[in-house]
Tab-separated table of C-alpha atoms in Angstrom:
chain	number	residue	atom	x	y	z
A	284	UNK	CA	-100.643	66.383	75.481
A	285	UNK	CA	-102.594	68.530	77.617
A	286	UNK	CA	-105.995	66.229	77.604
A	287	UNK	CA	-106.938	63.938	79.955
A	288	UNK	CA	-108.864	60.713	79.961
A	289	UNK	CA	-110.026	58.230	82.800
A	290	UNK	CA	-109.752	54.261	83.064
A	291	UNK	CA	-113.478	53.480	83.242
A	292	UNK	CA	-112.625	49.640	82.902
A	293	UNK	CA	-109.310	47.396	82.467
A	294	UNK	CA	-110.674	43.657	82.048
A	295	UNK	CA	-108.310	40.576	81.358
A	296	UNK	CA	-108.869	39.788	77.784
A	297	UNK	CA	-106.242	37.105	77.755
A	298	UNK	CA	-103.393	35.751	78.908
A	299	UNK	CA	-101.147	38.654	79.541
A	300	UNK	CA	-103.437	41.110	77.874
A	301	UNK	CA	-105.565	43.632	79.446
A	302	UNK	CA	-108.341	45.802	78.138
A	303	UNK	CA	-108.893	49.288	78.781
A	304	UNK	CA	-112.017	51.778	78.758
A	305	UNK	CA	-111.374	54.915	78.075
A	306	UNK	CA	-113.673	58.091	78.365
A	307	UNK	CA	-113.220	61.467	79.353
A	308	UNK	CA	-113.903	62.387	83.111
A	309	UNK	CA	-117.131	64.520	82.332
A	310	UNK	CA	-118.456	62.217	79.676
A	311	UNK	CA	-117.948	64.635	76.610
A	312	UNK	CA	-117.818	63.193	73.107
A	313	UNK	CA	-114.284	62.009	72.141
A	314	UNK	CA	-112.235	62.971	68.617
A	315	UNK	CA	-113.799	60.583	65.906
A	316	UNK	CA	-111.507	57.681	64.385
A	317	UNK	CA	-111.313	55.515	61.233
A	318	UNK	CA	-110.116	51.790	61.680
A	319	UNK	CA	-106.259	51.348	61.786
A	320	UNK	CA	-106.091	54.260	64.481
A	321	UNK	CA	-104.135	54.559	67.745
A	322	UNK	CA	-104.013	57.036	70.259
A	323	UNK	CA	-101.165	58.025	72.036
A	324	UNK	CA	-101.385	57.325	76.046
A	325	UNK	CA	-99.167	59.364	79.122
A	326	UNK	CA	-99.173	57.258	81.638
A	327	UNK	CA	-98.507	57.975	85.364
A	328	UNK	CA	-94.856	57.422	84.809
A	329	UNK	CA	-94.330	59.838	82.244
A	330	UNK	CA	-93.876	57.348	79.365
A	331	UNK	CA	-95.973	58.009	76.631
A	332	UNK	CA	-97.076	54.875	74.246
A	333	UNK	CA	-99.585	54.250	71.481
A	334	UNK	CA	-101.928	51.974	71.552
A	335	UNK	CA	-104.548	50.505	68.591
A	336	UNK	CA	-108.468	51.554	69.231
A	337	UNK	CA	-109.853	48.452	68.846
A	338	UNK	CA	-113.391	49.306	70.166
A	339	UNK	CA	-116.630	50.790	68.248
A	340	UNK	CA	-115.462	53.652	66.742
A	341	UNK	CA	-119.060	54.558	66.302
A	342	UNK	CA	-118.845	55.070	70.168
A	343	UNK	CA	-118.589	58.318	70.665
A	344	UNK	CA	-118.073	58.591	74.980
A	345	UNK	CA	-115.286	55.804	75.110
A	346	UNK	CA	-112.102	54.500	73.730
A	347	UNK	CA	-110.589	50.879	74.425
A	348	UNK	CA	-107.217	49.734	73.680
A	349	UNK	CA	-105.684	46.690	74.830
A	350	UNK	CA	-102.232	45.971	76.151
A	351	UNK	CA	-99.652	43.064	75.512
A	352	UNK	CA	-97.187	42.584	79.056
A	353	UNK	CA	-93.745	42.896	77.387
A	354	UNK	CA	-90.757	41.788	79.647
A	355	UNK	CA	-88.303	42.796	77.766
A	356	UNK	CA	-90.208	46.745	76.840
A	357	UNK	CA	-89.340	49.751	78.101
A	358	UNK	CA	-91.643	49.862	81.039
A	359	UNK	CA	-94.801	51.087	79.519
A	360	UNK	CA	-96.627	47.737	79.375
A	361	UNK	CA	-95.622	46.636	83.139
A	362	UNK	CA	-97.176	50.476	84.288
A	363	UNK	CA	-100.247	49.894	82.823
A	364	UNK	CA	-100.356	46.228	84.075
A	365	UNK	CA	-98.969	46.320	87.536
A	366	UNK	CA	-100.028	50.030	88.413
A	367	UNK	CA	-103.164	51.457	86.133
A	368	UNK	CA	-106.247	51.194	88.270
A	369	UNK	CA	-109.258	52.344	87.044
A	370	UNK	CA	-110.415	55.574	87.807
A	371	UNK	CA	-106.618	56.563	87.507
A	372	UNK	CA	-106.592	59.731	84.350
A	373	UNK	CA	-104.087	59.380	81.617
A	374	UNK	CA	-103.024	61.836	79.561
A	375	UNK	CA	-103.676	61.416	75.043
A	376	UNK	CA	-102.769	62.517	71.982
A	377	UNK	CA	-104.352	61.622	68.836
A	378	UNK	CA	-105.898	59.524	67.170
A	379	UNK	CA	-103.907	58.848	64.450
A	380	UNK	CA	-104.174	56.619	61.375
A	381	UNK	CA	-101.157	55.577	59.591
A	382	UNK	CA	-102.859	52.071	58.739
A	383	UNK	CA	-105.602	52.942	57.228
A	384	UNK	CA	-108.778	50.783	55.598
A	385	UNK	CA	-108.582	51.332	51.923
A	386	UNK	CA	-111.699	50.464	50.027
A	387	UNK	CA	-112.233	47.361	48.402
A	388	UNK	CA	-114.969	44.425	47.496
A	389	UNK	CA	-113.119	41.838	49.104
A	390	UNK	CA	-110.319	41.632	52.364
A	391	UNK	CA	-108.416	38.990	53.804
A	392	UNK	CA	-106.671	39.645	57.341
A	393	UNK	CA	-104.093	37.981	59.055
A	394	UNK	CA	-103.647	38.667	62.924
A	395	UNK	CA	-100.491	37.651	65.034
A	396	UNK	CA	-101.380	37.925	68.984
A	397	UNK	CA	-101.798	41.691	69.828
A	398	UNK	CA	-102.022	42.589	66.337
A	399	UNK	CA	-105.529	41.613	66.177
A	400	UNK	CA	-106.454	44.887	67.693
A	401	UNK	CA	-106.288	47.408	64.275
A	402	UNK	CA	-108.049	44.695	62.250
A	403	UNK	CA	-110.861	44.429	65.197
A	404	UNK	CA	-112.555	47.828	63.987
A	405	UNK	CA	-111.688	46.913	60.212
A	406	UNK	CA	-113.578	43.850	60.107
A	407	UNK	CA	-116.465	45.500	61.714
A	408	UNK	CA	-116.528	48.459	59.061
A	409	UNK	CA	-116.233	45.729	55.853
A	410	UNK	CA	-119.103	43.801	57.682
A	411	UNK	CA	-120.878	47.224	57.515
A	412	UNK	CA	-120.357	48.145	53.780
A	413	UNK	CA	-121.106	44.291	52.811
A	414	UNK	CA	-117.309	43.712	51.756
A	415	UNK	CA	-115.941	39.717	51.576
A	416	UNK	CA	-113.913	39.542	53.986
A	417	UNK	CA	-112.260	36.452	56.231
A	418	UNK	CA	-109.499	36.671	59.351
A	419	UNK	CA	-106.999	34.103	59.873
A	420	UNK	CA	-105.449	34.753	63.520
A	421	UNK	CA	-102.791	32.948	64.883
A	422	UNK	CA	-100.802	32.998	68.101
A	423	UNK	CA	-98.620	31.399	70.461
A	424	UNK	CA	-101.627	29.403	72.367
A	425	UNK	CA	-105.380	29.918	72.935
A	426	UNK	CA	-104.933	31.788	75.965
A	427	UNK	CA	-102.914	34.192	74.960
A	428	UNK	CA	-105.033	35.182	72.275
A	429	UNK	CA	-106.854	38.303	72.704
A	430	UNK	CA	-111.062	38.950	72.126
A	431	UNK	CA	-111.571	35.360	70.906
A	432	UNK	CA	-114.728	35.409	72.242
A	433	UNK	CA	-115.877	38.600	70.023
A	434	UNK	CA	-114.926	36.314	66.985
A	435	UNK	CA	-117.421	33.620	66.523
A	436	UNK	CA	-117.838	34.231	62.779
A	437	UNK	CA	-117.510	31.509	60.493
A	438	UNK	CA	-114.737	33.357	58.434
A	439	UNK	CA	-112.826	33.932	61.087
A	440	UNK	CA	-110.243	30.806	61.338
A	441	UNK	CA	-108.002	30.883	64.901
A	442	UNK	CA	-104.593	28.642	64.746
A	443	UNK	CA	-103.192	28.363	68.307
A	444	UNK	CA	-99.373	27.322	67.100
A	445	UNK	CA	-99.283	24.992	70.192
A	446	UNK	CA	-102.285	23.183	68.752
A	447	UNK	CA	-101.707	23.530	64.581
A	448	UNK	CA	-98.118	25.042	63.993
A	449	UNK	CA	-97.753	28.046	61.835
A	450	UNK	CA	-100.719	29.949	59.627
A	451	UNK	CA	-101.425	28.182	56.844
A	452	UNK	CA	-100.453	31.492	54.596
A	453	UNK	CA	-100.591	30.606	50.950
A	454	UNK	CA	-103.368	28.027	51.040
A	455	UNK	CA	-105.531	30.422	52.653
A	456	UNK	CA	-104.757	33.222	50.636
A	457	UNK	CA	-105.345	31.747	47.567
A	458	UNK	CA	-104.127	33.638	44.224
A	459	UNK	CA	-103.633	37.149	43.975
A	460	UNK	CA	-107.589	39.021	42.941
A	461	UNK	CA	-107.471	41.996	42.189
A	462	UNK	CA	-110.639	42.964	44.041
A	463	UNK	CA	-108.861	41.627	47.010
A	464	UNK	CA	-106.572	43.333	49.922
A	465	UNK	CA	-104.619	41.900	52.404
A	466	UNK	CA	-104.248	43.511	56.104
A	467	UNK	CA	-101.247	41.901	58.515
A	468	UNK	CA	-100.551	43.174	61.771
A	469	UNK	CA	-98.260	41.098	63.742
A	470	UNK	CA	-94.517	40.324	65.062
A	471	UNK	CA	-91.551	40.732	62.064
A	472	UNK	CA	-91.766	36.709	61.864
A	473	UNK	CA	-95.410	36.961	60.448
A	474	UNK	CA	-94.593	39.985	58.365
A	475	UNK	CA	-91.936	39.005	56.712
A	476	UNK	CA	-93.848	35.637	56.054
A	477	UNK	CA	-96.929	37.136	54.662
A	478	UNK	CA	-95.058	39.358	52.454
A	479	UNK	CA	-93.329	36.122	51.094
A	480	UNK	CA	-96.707	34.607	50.583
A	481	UNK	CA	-98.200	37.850	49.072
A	482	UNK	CA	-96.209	38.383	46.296
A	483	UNK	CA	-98.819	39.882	43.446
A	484	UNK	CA	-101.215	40.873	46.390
A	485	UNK	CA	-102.247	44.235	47.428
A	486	UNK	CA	-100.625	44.405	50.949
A	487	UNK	CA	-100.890	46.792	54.065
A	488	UNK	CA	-98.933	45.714	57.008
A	489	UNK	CA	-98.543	47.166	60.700
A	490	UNK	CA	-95.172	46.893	61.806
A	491	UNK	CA	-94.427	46.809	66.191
A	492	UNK	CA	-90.701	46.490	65.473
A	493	UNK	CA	-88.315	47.670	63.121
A	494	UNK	CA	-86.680	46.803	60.150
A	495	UNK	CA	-83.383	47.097	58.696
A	496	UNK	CA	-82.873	50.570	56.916
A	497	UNK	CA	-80.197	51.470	54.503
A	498	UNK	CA	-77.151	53.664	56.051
A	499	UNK	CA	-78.071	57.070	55.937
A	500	UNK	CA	-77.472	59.624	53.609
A	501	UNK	CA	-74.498	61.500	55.207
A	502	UNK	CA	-72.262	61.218	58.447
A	503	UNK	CA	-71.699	64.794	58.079
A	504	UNK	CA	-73.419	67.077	61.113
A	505	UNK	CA	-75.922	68.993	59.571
A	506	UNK	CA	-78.239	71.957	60.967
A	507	UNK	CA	-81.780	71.681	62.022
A	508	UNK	CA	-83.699	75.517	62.562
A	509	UNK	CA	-86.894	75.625	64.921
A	510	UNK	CA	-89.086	77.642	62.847
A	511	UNK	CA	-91.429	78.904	65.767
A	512	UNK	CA	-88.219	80.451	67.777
A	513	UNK	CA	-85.415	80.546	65.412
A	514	UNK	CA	-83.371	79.011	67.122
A	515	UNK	CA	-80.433	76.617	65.336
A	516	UNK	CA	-79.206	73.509	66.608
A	517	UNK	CA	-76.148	71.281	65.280
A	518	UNK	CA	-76.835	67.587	64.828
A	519	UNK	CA	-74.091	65.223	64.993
A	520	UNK	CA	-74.342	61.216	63.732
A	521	UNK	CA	-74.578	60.281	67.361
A	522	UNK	CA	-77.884	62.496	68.151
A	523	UNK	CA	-80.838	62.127	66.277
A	524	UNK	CA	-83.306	65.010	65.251
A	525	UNK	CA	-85.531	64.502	67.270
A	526	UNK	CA	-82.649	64.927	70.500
A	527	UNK	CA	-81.567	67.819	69.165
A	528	UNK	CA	-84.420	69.626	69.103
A	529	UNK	CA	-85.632	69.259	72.552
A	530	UNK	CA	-82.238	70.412	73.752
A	531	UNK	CA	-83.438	73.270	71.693
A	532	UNK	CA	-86.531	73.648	73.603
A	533	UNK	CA	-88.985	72.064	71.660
A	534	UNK	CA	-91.792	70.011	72.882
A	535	UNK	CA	-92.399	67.477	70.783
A	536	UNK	CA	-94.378	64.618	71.601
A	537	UNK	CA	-92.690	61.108	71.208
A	538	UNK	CA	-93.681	57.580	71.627
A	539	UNK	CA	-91.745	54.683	70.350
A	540	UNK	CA	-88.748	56.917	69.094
A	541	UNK	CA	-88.193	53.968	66.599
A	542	UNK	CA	-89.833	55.405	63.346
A	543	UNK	CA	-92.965	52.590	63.814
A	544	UNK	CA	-95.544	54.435	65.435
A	545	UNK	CA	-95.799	58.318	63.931
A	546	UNK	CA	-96.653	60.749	66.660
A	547	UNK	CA	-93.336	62.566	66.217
A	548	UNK	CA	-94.497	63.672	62.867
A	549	UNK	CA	-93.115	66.876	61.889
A	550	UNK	CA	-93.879	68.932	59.349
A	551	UNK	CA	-90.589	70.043	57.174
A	552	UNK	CA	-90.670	73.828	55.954
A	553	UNK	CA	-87.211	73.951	53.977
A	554	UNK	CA	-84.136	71.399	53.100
A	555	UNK	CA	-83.823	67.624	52.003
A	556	UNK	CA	-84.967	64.476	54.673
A	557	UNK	CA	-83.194	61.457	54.643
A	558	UNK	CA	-86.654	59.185	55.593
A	559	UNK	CA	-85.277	56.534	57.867
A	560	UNK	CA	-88.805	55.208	59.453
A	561	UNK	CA	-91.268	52.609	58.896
A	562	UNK	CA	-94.728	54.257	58.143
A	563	UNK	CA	-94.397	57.011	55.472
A	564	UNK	CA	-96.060	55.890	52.411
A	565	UNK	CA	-93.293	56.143	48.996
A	566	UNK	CA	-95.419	59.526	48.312
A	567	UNK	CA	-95.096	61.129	51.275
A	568	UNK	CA	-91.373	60.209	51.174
A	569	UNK	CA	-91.532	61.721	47.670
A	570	UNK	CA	-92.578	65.325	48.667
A	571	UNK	CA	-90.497	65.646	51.735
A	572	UNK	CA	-92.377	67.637	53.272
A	573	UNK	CA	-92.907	65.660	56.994
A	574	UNK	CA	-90.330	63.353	58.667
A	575	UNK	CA	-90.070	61.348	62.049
A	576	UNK	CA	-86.978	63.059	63.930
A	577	UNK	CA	-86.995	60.373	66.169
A	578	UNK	CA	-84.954	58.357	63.495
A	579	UNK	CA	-85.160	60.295	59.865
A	580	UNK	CA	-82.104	62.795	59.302
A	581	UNK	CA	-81.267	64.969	56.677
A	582	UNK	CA	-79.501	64.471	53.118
A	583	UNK	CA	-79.121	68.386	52.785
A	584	UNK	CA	-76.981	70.671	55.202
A	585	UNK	CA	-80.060	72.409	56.414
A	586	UNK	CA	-83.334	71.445	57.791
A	587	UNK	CA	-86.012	73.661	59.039
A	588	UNK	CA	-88.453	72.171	60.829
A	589	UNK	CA	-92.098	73.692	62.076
A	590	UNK	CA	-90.924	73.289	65.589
């Protein structure tokens, strides 16, 4: 992750959320994005995150991305609150879309606190290409939730839980159309409740956390070969992949090293993954050709990787 960008701005947005500007330090046009993208941010401590663009992505000098405090993370979130000033230079990666807008006449999108940031740039592009849409946003209080303000439209329907309990899902959703697709972003709570209330709806959901996976595919070790050096590397049930091969010398870029966020991608030249994420779509799965060594493994005795 070898470019830079600087904190131009980082503005309270809500209660324990901040917003920050992005740009490069000589003001040079930043990759393009589609809605559903994140970037993937170094920060001063070394950790590396991602992070929803939930500006105009028809901007093309500046990025913004907003972050949730977390005090039970990892450390990233505190950093960035406690220690970020602007002007300070972080390092990216990306942007990356594993949540992407598919077309469609009409959307409906449900937010859960942070998770309104992916469906931010969505809503804007289906107000664009005339598309039905409405956003039903809920969170723990008012305060907490983020760009309020930026969401005066009539469709958009915000349910503090302090002030009116939990989203009304299935009243809101109505019955499955099939001109109609549903985005969710949110904690596993909402999730799991939308998918419950979505049943015959065409569904894309963001996931922060993980899920439950089945045991893999075999305890056995199994080899993993760095196709850009050669070299081989054994990989036991208590290291994962993506371990493995940076003992090996690789440099792969990491972030949540949970199978949720995709920038350990990797593309897979020879053998059998056993997919053990939370992204890949059941085609990509299918073909076998890519895997996130941060958690997927194999189910042959041989992987070679384009490491």
């Amino acid at each position: 992750m070898s470019a830079r960008l600087v904190v131009t701005a980082k503005d309270p947005v809500a209660d324990g959320v901040v917003a920050l500007t992005l740009a490069r330090r000589d003001g040079a046009r930043l990759p393009d994005w589609t809605p559903g993208a994140h970037v993937d941010l170094t920060l001063g401590d070394g950790t590396t995150r991602q992070y929803s663009l939930c500006g105009d992505r028809w901007d093309p000098s500046s990025y913004r991305v907003a972050v949730l405090r977390e005090p039970a993370g990892r450390g990233g979130s505190a950093y960035v609150h406690d220690r970020l000033a602007v002007g300070d230079e972080v390092g990216f990666g990306g942007p990356r879309n594993h949540f992407p807008l598919v077309p469609a006449a009409r959307y409906r999108f449900v937010a859960g606190g942070i998770g309104i940031t992916p469906l931010l740039p969505m809503i804007r592009t289906a107000e664009i290409v005339g598309a039905d849409w409405a956003l039903l946003y809920g969170g723990r209080s008012r305060r907490s939730m983020a760009f309020t303000d930026e969401l005066t439209d009539p469709r958009v329907q915000v349910v503090p839980q302090d002030e009116a309990g939990l989203l009304p899902l299935r009243g809101w959703l109505g019955p499955p159309r099939d001109d109609t697709v549903v985005y969710c972003c949110g904690p596993s709570p909402l999730l799991a409740a939308v998918e419950e209330a979505t049943a015959g709806h065409r569904l894309h959901t963001e996931r922060f956390a993980v899920t439950e996976v089945a045991p893999p595919v075999r305890d056995e070790p199994f080899t993993v070969e760095l196709a850009r050096t050669g070299t081989r590397v054994v990989v036991d049930a208590a290291t994962t992949v993506l371990e493995a091969a940076r003992r090996a010398g690789a440099t792969t870029l990491s972030s949540c090293e949970r199978g949720t966020c995709g920038t350990c991608e990797t593309t897979v030249l020879a053998g059998v993954p056993d997919h053990r994420d939370q992204i890949l779509a059941d085609h990509e799965r299918a073909a076998g050709d890519c895997m996130l060594p941060c958690v997927s493994r194999a189910a042959s005795d041989h992987l070679v990787l384009d490491l």
